[in-house]
Tab-separated table of C-alpha atoms in Angstrom:
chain	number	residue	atom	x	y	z
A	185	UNK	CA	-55.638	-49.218	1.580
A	186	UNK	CA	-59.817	-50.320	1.225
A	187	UNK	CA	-59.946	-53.164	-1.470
A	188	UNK	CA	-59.856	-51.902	-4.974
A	189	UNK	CA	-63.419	-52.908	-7.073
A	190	UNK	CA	-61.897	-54.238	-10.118
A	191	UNK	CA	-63.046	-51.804	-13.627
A	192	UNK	CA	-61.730	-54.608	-15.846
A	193	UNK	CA	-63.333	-54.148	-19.383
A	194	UNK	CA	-65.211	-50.817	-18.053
A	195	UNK	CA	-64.701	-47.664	-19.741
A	196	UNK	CA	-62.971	-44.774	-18.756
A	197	UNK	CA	-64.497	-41.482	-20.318
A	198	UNK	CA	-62.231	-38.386	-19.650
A	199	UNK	CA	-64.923	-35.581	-18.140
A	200	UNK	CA	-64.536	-32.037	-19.903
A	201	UNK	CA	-62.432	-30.751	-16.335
A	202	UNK	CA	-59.639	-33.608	-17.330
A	203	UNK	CA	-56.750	-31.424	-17.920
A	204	UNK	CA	-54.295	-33.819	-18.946
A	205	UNK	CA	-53.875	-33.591	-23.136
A	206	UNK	CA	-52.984	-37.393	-23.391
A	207	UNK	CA	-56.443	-37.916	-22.368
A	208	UNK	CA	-58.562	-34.977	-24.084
A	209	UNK	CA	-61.886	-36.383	-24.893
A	210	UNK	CA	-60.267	-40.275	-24.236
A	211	UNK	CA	-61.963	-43.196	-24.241
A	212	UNK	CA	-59.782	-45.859	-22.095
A	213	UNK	CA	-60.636	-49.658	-21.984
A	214	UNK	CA	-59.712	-50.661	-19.240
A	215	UNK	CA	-57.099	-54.067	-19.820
A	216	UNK	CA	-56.637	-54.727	-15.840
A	217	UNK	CA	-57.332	-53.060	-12.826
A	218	UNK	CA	-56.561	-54.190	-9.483
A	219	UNK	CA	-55.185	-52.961	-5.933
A	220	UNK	CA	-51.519	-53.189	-7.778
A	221	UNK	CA	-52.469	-50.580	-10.189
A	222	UNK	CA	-54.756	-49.795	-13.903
A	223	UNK	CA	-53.808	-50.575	-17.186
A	224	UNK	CA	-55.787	-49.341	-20.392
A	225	UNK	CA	-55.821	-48.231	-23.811
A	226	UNK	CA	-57.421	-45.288	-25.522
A	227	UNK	CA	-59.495	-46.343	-28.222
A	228	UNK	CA	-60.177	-43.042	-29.962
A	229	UNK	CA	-56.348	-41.805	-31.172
A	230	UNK	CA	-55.438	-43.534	-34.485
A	231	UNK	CA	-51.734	-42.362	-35.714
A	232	UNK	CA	-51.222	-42.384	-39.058
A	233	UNK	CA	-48.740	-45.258	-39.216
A	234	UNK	CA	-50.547	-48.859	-41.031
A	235	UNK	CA	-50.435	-51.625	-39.136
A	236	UNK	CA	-48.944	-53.420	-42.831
A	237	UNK	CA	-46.154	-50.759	-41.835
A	238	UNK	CA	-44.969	-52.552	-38.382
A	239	UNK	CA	-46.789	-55.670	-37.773
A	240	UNK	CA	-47.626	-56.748	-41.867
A	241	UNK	CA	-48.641	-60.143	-40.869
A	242	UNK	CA	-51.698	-58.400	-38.743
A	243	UNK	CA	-52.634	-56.299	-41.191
A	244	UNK	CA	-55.797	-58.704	-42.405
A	245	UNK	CA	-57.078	-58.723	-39.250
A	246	UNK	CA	-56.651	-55.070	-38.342
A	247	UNK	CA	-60.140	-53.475	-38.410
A	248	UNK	CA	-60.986	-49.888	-40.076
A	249	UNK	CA	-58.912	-47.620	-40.309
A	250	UNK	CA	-56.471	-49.857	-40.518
A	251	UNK	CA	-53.703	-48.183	-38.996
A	252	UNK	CA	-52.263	-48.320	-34.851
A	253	UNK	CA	-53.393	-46.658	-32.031
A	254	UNK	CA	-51.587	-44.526	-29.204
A	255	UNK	CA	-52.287	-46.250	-26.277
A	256	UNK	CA	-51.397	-43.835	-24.338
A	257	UNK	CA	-48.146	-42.257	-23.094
A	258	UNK	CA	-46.132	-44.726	-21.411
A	259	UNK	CA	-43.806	-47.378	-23.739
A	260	UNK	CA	-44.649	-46.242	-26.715
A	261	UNK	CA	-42.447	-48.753	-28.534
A	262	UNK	CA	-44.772	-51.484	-27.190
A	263	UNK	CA	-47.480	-52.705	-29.141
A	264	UNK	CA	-50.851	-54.670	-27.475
A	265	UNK	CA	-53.386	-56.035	-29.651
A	266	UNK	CA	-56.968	-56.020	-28.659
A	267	UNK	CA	-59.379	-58.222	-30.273
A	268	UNK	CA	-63.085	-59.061	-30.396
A	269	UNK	CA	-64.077	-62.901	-31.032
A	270	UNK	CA	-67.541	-62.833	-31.845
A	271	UNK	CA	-69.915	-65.723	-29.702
A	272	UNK	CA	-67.138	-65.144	-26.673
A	273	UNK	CA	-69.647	-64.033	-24.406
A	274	UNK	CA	-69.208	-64.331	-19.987
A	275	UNK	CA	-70.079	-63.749	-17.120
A	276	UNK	CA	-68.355	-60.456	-15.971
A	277	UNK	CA	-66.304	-61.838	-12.987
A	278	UNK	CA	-66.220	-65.802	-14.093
A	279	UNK	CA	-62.285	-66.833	-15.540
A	280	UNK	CA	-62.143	-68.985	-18.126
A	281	UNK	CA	-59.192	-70.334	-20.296
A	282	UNK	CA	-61.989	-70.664	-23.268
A	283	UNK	CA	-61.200	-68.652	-26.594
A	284	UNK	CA	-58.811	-69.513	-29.770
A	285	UNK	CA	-54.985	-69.953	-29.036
A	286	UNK	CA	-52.845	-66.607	-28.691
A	287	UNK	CA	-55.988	-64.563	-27.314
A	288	UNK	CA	-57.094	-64.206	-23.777
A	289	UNK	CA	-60.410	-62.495	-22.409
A	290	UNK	CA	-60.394	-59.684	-20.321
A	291	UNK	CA	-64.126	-58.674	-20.549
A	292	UNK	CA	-67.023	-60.535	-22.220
A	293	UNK	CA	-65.997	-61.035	-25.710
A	294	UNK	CA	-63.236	-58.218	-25.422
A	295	UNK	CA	-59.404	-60.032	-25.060
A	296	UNK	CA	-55.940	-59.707	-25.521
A	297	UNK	CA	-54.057	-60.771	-28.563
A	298	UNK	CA	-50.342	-62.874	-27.942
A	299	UNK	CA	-48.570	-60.807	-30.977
A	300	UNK	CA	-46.047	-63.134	-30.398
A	301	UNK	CA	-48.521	-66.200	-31.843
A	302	UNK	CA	-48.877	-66.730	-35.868
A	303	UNK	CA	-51.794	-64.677	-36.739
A	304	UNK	CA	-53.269	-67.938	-38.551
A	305	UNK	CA	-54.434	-68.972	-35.345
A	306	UNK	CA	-56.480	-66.709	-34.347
A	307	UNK	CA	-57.681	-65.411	-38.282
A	308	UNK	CA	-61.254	-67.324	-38.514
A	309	UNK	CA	-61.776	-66.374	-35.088
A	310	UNK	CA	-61.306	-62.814	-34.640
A	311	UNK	CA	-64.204	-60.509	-35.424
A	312	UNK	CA	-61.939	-57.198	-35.334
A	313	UNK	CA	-58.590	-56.134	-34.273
A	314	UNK	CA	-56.811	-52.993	-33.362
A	315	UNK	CA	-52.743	-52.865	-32.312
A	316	UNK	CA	-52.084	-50.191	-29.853
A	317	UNK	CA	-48.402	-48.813	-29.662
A	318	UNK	CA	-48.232	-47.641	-25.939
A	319	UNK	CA	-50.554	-48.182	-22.975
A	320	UNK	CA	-52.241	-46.049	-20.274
A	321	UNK	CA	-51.035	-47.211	-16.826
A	322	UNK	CA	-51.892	-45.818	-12.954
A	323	UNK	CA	-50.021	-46.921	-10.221
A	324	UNK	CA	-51.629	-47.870	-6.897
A	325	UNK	CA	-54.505	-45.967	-5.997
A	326	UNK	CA	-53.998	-43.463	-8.353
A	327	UNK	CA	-56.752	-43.916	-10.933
A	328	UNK	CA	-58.894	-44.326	-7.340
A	329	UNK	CA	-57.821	-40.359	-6.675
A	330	UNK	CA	-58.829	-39.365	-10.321
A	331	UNK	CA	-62.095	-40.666	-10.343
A	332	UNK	CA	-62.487	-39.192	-6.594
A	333	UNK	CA	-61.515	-35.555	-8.218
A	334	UNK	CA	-63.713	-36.307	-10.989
A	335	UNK	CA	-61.489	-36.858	-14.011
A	336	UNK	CA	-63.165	-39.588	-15.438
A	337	UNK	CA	-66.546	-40.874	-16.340
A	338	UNK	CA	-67.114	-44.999	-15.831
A	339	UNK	CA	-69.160	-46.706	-18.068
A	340	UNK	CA	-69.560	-49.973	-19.583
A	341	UNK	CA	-67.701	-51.300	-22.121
A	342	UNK	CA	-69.568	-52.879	-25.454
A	343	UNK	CA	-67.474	-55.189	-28.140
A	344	UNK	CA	-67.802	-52.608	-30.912
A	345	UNK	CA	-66.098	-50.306	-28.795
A	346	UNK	CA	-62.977	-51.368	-29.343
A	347	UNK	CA	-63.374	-51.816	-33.480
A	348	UNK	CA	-65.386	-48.291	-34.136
A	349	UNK	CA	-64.890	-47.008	-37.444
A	350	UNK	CA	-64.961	-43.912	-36.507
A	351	UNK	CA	-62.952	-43.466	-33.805
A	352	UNK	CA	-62.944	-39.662	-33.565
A	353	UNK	CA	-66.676	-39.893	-32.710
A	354	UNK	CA	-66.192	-42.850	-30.330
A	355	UNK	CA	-66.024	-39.896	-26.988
A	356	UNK	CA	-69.477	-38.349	-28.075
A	357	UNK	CA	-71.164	-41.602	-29.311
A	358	UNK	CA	-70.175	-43.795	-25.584
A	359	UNK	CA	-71.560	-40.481	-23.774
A	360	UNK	CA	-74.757	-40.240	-26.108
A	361	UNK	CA	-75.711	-44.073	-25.183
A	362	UNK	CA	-75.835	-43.787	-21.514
A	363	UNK	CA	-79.464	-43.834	-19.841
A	364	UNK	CA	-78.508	-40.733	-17.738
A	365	UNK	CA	-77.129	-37.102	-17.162
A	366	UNK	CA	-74.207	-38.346	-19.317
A	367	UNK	CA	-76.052	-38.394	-22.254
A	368	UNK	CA	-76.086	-34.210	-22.235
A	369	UNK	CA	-72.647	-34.181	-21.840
A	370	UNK	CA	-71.996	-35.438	-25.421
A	371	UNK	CA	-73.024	-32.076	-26.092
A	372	UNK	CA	-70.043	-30.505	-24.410
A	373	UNK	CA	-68.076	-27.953	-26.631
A	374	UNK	CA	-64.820	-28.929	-27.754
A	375	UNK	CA	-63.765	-25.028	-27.186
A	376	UNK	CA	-66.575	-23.815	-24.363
A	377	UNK	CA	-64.770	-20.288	-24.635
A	378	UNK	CA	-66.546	-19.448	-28.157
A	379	UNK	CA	-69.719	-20.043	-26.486
């Protein structure tokens, strides 16, 4: 198998053609990819469970709405935390072991929360948080064959990303920003039928 260029921290926008409705219109940050496999979260399906509701000692970190994301399909009793630390800036491919305890970087300011670590720790650090129950995951090669067969759009990521207050926007407002052809497809119908 060629040697996988790692996505880490990139976006994945599903393309119109994406058939699959766990990803209609998704916007996937990408947590870790490598040649072993992908692993993301969608960033634009709020449930309407609180985060006070399952995790109450993250709720005053939890940015607007204030409620947990489907990560996406698989282990859906999990829950990840994603959080932005403002000033936790990097070089894209550089490791570090910098950042407050319980939080680890995966992509320029852009890191994993320890759920498991009191929440006081990380509190004056964190600029926004969102708790995702499930994950999106791709074994090997396989995210490789969907971006071959054109299921997916890769962009870069940008901290606010991951903490938009609107998140049903967030598919049409990525799309919109990019320099490019991309920017028209923000346009795309949600139904191209009643056209």
């Amino acid at each position: 198998m060629p040697e996988v260029s790692s996505l880490t921290g990139r976006l994945l926008v599903a393309t119109p053609a994406l058939s699959d409705p766990n990803f209609d219109r998704a916007v996937v940050l990408l947590l870790d990819h490598d040649e072993e496999g992908s692993l993301g979260v969608v960033l634009n399906r709020p449930t309407p469970v609180g985060v006070a509701d399952i995790l109450a000692s993250w709720a005053f970190l939890a940015g607007e709405p204030g409620v947990v994301f489907q990560g996406g399909p698989v282990s859906l009793d999990s829950a990840l935390g994603v959080a932005v630390v403002p000033g936790e800036r990097q070089a894209k491919d550089v490791p570090t072991v910098d950042g407050p305890i319980g939080w680890r970087r995966v992509h320029g300011a852009i890191g994993l929360v320890d759920l498991e670590a009191p929440p006081e720790l990380l509190g004056p650090a964190v600029g926004s948080l969102r708790i995702f129950a499930g994950y999106s995951g791709w074994g090997p090669g396989q995210l490789e064959e969907e971006l071959v067969d054109g299921a997916w759009y890769v962009v870069e990521s940008e901290p606010g990303d991951v903490s938009s207050p609107d998140p049903s926007r967030l598919w049409r407002s990525v799309l919109r920003r990019q320099r490019n052809e991309l920017a028209m497809v923000a346009t795309y119908p949600d139904d191209p039928s009643l056209n």
